[in-house]
Amino acid sequence: TSDGNRSRPDKRGSIMVGIQNAVSSTIAANRRAFRTAKQKRMKRLGRRRLTKQSKLSVTKSVKTQLDMGNAILEDLYPGIKIDTSSDACPKCSCVLDEDSIILGWKPCEVKDFSTTCPSCKHKFIPTFSVTCNLDSFMGSQGKGTPLYCDYLSPWVLLQEIRGLINTERVPKLAVKAAKFFGVEDDSNNVEIKGGVDAIIDPKFRDGNGINATLWWNMIVTFRRFKIPFTFLLQGSYKDQQLIMPLLEDM
């Protein structure tokens, strides 16, 4: 009888060990499967092909919005030129066109600002330049000079813009910040213009700081992939609605 009693706990212990081993094996298998799927996904993204801008198809209404956006942009910035295909690799001096820069980005990375040179595989932060005929245009070296901006990947840009859109209140703004946003710093929590309204405000893209970089990156990205960007210019036409619905959109 005593031998039988001793065998029961041993049997139970064996069952528990078996269960634990099975659970551990399942977890390990799931982790391996997840890593394998992630590696395959990254390889698939790495082999992706980029559709040329000229071959991107859009509907008639979208084309109308794109044409209007380009016309308004030219009206606000006469003689505007955005150069995204003259940046050179600092290591091998290979000049990268826009598509080469895009293909060099690491997919889904929100903190990686670099691209990869297709020639020497060196990683560096790409830039593009914006110029126009306005004497008041604030470039990187002052008024009337070209504005050089870091060329951000869509994932990095989305992360930064989300942070701006989700900002609704700023605790105790400094005097300079309050004046910039056109409010008075007379309370611990000052209500400011936030979200999309702040981004389309012409003050947002003035100067040569991070806001200008983000705004011009949106223009570059939207134009490259033929996404309407007219709403980004609405702040310059407060008494006129730029985005009007077309009959086929009704």
GROMACS .gro file of C-alpha atoms in nm:
model
  250
    1THR     CA    1   0.000   0.000   0.000
    2SER     CA    2   0.279   0.239   0.090
    3ASP     CA    3   0.443   0.170  -0.246
    4GLY     CA    4   0.113   0.249  -0.420
    5ASN     CA    5   0.079   0.580  -0.235
    6ARG     CA    6   0.431   0.681  -0.332
    7SER     CA    7   0.365   0.601  -0.697
    8ARG     CA    8   0.062   0.834  -0.719
    9PRO     CA    9   0.250   1.159  -0.643
   10ASP     CA   10   0.522   1.045  -0.878
   11LYS     CA   11   0.265   0.989  -1.149
   12ARG     CA   12   0.106   1.328  -1.085
   13GLY     CA   13   0.447   1.491  -1.095
   14SER     CA   14   0.521   1.323  -1.424
   15ILE     CA   15   0.193   1.454  -1.567
   16MET     CA   16   0.271   1.809  -1.454
   17VAL     CA   17   0.619   1.788  -1.601
   18GLY     CA   18   0.470   1.663  -1.926
   19ILE     CA   19   0.220   1.951  -1.934
   20GLN     CA   20   0.493   2.206  -1.866
   21ASN     CA   21   0.711   2.059  -2.137
   22ALA     CA   22   0.422   2.066  -2.382
   23VAL     CA   23   0.342   2.431  -2.300
   24SER     CA   24   0.709   2.527  -2.329
   25SER     CA   25   0.736   2.349  -2.661
   26THR     CA   26   0.422   2.525  -2.790
   27ILE     CA   27   0.551   2.868  -2.682
   28ALA     CA   28   0.889   2.801  -2.840
   29ALA     CA   29   0.722   2.682  -3.161
   30ASN     CA   30   0.503   2.993  -3.172
   31ARG     CA   31   0.809   3.216  -3.124
   32ARG     CA   32   0.994   3.039  -3.405
   33ALA     CA   33   0.691   3.068  -3.630
   34PHE     CA   34   0.659   3.441  -3.550
   35ARG     CA   35   1.028   3.503  -3.620
   36THR     CA   36   1.008   3.308  -3.945
   37ALA     CA   37   0.697   3.497  -4.058
   38LYS     CA   38   0.858   3.829  -3.970
   39GLN     CA   39   1.177   3.740  -4.159
   40LYS     CA   40   0.975   3.638  -4.465
   41ARG     CA   41   0.771   3.958  -4.446
   42MET     CA   42   1.083   4.174  -4.422
   43LYS     CA   43   1.246   3.988  -4.712
   44ARG     CA   44   0.929   4.036  -4.917
   45LEU     CA   45   0.929   4.406  -4.837
   46GLY     CA   46   1.300   4.421  -4.915
   47ARG     CA   47   1.235   4.278  -5.263
   48ARG     CA   48   0.951   4.519  -5.327
   49ARG     CA   49   0.936   4.709  -5.651
   50LEU     CA   50   0.848   5.074  -5.663
   51THR     CA   51   0.593   5.186  -5.919
   52LYS     CA   52   0.718   5.483  -6.116
   53GLN     CA   53   0.531   5.806  -6.051
   54SER     CA   54   0.440   5.836  -6.418
   55LYS     CA   55   0.271   5.494  -6.407
   56LEU     CA   56   0.055   5.558  -6.102
   57SER     CA   57  -0.311   5.566  -6.207
   58VAL     CA   58  -0.565   5.796  -6.041
   59THR     CA   59  -0.931   5.874  -6.097
   60LYS     CA   60  -1.044   6.187  -6.280
   61SER     CA   61  -1.154   6.357  -5.957
   62VAL     CA   62  -0.820   6.283  -5.787
   63LYS     CA   63  -0.632   6.418  -6.090
   64THR     CA   64  -0.839   6.736  -6.067
   65GLN     CA   65  -0.743   6.778  -5.702
   66LEU     CA   66  -0.376   6.713  -5.782
   67ASP     CA   67  -0.373   6.968  -6.063
   68MET     CA   68  -0.545   7.224  -5.842
   69GLY     CA   69  -0.301   7.158  -5.557
   70ASN     CA   70   0.000   7.210  -5.784
   71ALA     CA   71  -0.151   7.530  -5.924
   72ILE     CA   72  -0.220   7.671  -5.576
   73LEU     CA   73   0.128   7.573  -5.457
   74GLU     CA   74   0.275   7.763  -5.752
   75ASP     CA   75   0.052   8.060  -5.669
   76LEU     CA   76   0.174   8.069  -5.309
   77TYR     CA   77   0.538   8.001  -5.401
   78PRO     CA   78   0.607   8.139  -5.751
   79GLY     CA   79   0.874   7.949  -5.938
   80ILE     CA   80   0.877   7.673  -5.679
   81LYS     CA   81   1.120   7.388  -5.736
   82ILE     CA   82   1.146   7.083  -5.512
   83ASP     CA   83   1.461   6.884  -5.587
   84THR     CA   84   1.446   6.528  -5.451
   85SER     CA   85   1.696   6.368  -5.689
   86SER     CA   86   2.027   6.545  -5.631
   87ASP     CA   87   2.139   6.409  -5.296
   88ALA     CA   88   2.469   6.219  -5.304
   89CYS     CA   89   2.603   5.946  -5.081
   90PRO     CA   90   2.867   6.100  -4.851
   91LYS     CA   91   3.083   5.787  -4.882
   92CYS     CA   92   3.094   5.703  -5.254
   93SER     CA   93   2.942   6.025  -5.402
   94CYS     CA   94   2.677   5.827  -5.588
   95VAL     CA   95   2.385   6.059  -5.671
   96LEU     CA   96   2.054   5.906  -5.566
   97ASP     CA   97   1.732   5.985  -5.744
   98GLU     CA   98   1.406   5.997  -5.550
   99ASP     CA   99   1.314   5.633  -5.612
  100SER     CA  100   1.659   5.512  -5.499
  101ILE     CA  101   1.616   5.705  -5.174
  102ILE     CA  102   1.272   5.553  -5.120
  103LEU     CA  103   1.393   5.199  -5.191
  104GLY     CA  104   1.675   5.250  -4.940
  105TRP     CA  105   1.440   5.315  -4.649
  106LYS     CA  106   1.386   5.036  -4.397
  107PRO     CA  107   1.015   4.947  -4.403
  108CYS     CA  108   0.803   5.011  -4.094
  109GLU     CA  109   1.088   5.172  -3.897
  110VAL     CA  110   0.961   5.487  -3.725
  111LYS     CA  111   1.293   5.590  -3.570
  112ASP     CA  112   1.527   5.526  -3.863
  113PHE     CA  113   1.587   5.849  -4.056
  114SER     CA  114   1.843   5.699  -4.293
  115THR     CA  115   1.838   5.547  -4.639
  116THR     CA  116   2.086   5.300  -4.790
  117CYS     CA  117   2.307   5.384  -5.085
  118PRO     CA  118   2.240   5.129  -5.364
  119SER     CA  119   2.606   5.148  -5.469
  120CYS     CA  120   2.809   5.108  -5.148
  121LYS     CA  121   2.531   5.020  -4.899
  122HIS     CA  122   2.631   5.312  -4.675
  123LYS     CA  123   2.347   5.446  -4.458
  124PHE     CA  124   2.294   5.821  -4.441
  125ILE     CA  125   2.015   6.074  -4.387
  126PRO     CA  126   1.893   6.199  -4.729
  127THR     CA  127   1.780   6.554  -4.798
  128PHE     CA  128   1.582   6.748  -5.056
  129SER     CA  129   1.574   7.119  -5.131
  130VAL     CA  130   1.295   7.372  -5.185
  131THR     CA  131   1.347   7.700  -5.372
  132CYS     CA  132   1.115   7.969  -5.506
  133ASN     CA  133   1.123   8.326  -5.632
  134LEU     CA  134   0.983   8.484  -5.316
  135ASP     CA  135   1.232   8.715  -5.147
  136SER     CA  136   1.056   8.647  -4.817
  137PHE     CA  137   1.096   8.270  -4.844
  138MET     CA  138   1.299   8.154  -4.544
  139GLY     CA  139   1.562   7.903  -4.644
  140SER     CA  140   1.825   7.721  -4.443
  141GLN     CA  141   2.067   8.019  -4.466
  142GLY     CA  142   1.809   8.295  -4.436
  143LYS     CA  143   1.560   8.468  -4.663
  144GLY     CA  144   1.589   8.398  -5.034
  145THR     CA  145   1.809   8.089  -4.987
  146PRO     CA  146   1.722   7.722  -5.057
  147LEU     CA  147   1.552   7.530  -4.779
  148TYR     CA  148   1.717   7.193  -4.716
  149CYS     CA  149   1.501   6.933  -4.542
  150ASP     CA  150   1.571   6.582  -4.420
  151TYR     CA  151   1.384   6.346  -4.651
  152LEU     CA  152   1.173   6.136  -4.412
  153SER     CA  153   1.027   5.796  -4.483
  154PRO     CA  154   0.646   5.767  -4.470
  155TRP     CA  155   0.672   5.571  -4.144
  156VAL     CA  156   0.883   5.835  -3.971
  157LEU     CA  157   0.665   6.114  -4.112
  158LEU     CA  158   0.347   5.943  -3.995
  159GLN     CA  159   0.488   5.902  -3.646
  160GLU     CA  160   0.580   6.270  -3.624
  161ILE     CA  161   0.250   6.397  -3.768
  162ARG     CA  162   0.048   6.174  -3.535
  163GLY     CA  163   0.228   6.331  -3.243
  164LEU     CA  164   0.127   6.677  -3.366
  165ILE     CA  165  -0.234   6.586  -3.440
  166ASN     CA  166  -0.281   6.426  -3.098
  167THR     CA  167  -0.162   6.743  -2.921
  168GLU     CA  168  -0.464   6.932  -2.788
  169ARG     CA  169  -0.342   7.115  -2.480
  170VAL     CA  170   0.001   7.238  -2.371
  171PRO     CA  171   0.064   7.287  -1.996
  172LYS     CA  172   0.171   7.642  -1.916
  173LEU     CA  173   0.307   7.772  -2.246
  174ALA     CA  174   0.606   7.998  -2.234
  175VAL     CA  175   0.550   8.360  -2.335
  176LYS     CA  176   0.724   8.319  -2.672
  177ALA     CA  177   0.532   8.001  -2.750
  178ALA     CA  178   0.204   8.164  -2.650
  179LYS     CA  179   0.273   8.460  -2.880
  180PHE     CA  180   0.363   8.222  -3.163
  181PHE     CA  181   0.029   8.045  -3.135
  182GLY     CA  182  -0.154   8.374  -3.093
  183VAL     CA  183  -0.279   8.313  -2.738
  184GLU     CA  184  -0.215   8.467  -2.399
  185ASP     CA  185  -0.026   8.274  -2.133
  186ASP     CA  186  -0.260   8.361  -1.850
  187SER     CA  187  -0.339   8.016  -1.709
  188ASN     CA  188  -0.177   7.688  -1.624
  189ASN     CA  189  -0.333   7.523  -1.926
  190VAL     CA  190  -0.356   7.735  -2.236
  191GLU     CA  191  -0.589   7.623  -2.511
  192ILE     CA  192  -0.412   7.638  -2.847
  193LYS     CA  193  -0.495   7.551  -3.202
  194GLY     CA  194  -0.403   7.184  -3.237
  195GLY     CA  195  -0.445   6.887  -3.465
  196VAL     CA  196  -0.494   6.937  -3.837
  197ASP     CA  197  -0.587   7.304  -3.786
  198ALA     CA  198  -0.237   7.375  -3.659
  199ILE     CA  199  -0.074   7.195  -3.953
  200ILE     CA  200  -0.268   7.385  -4.219
  201ASP     CA  201  -0.200   7.719  -4.052
  202PRO     CA  202   0.051   7.909  -4.273
  203LYS     CA  203   0.255   7.990  -3.961
  204PHE     CA  204   0.327   7.621  -3.921
  205ARG     CA  205   0.535   7.601  -4.241
  206ASP     CA  206   0.708   7.938  -4.200
  207GLY     CA  207   1.077   7.943  -4.119
  208ASN     CA  208   1.333   7.668  -4.153
  209GLY     CA  209   1.265   7.456  -3.843
  210ILE     CA  210   1.124   7.110  -3.786
  211ASN     CA  211   0.766   7.219  -3.866
  212ALA     CA  212   0.871   7.337  -4.212
  213THR     CA  213   1.056   7.009  -4.265
  214LEU     CA  214   0.748   6.805  -4.173
  215TRP     CA  215   0.517   7.016  -4.390
  216TRP     CA  216   0.737   7.001  -4.700
  217ASN     CA  217   0.784   6.628  -4.647
  218MET     CA  218   0.407   6.587  -4.663
  219ILE     CA  219   0.400   6.783  -4.987
  220VAL     CA  220   0.683   6.573  -5.135
  221THR     CA  221   0.532   6.240  -5.025
  222PHE     CA  222   0.180   6.326  -5.140
  223ARG     CA  223   0.302   6.447  -5.479
  224ARG     CA  224   0.525   6.144  -5.530
  225PHE     CA  225   0.242   5.898  -5.471
  226LYS     CA  226  -0.028   6.120  -5.626
  227ILE     CA  227  -0.224   6.185  -5.310
  228PRO     CA  228  -0.427   6.510  -5.305
  229PHE     CA  229  -0.269   6.769  -5.077
  230THR     CA  230  -0.495   7.070  -5.134
  231PHE     CA  231  -0.613   7.063  -4.773
  232LEU     CA  232  -0.259   7.148  -4.658
  233LEU     CA  233  -0.293   7.484  -4.835
  234GLN     CA  234  -0.639   7.572  -4.703
  235GLY     CA  235  -0.499   7.792  -4.428
  236SER     CA  236  -0.379   8.046  -4.685
  237TYR     CA  237  -0.734   8.084  -4.821
  238LYS     CA  238  -0.950   8.131  -4.513
  239ASP     CA  239  -1.242   8.288  -4.701
  240GLN     CA  240  -1.246   8.031  -4.980
  241GLN     CA  241  -1.312   7.658  -4.967
  242LEU     CA  242  -1.046   7.485  -5.173
  243ILE     CA  243  -1.180   7.130  -5.159
  244MET     CA  244  -1.513   7.131  -5.342
  245PRO     CA  245  -1.703   6.802  -5.402
  246LEU     CA  246  -1.743   6.703  -5.766
  247LEU     CA  247  -2.064   6.568  -5.914
  248GLU     CA  248  -1.920   6.216  -5.949
  249ASP     CA  249  -1.829   6.223  -5.578
  250MET     CA  250  -2.185   6.301  -5.466
   0.00000   0.00000   0.00000
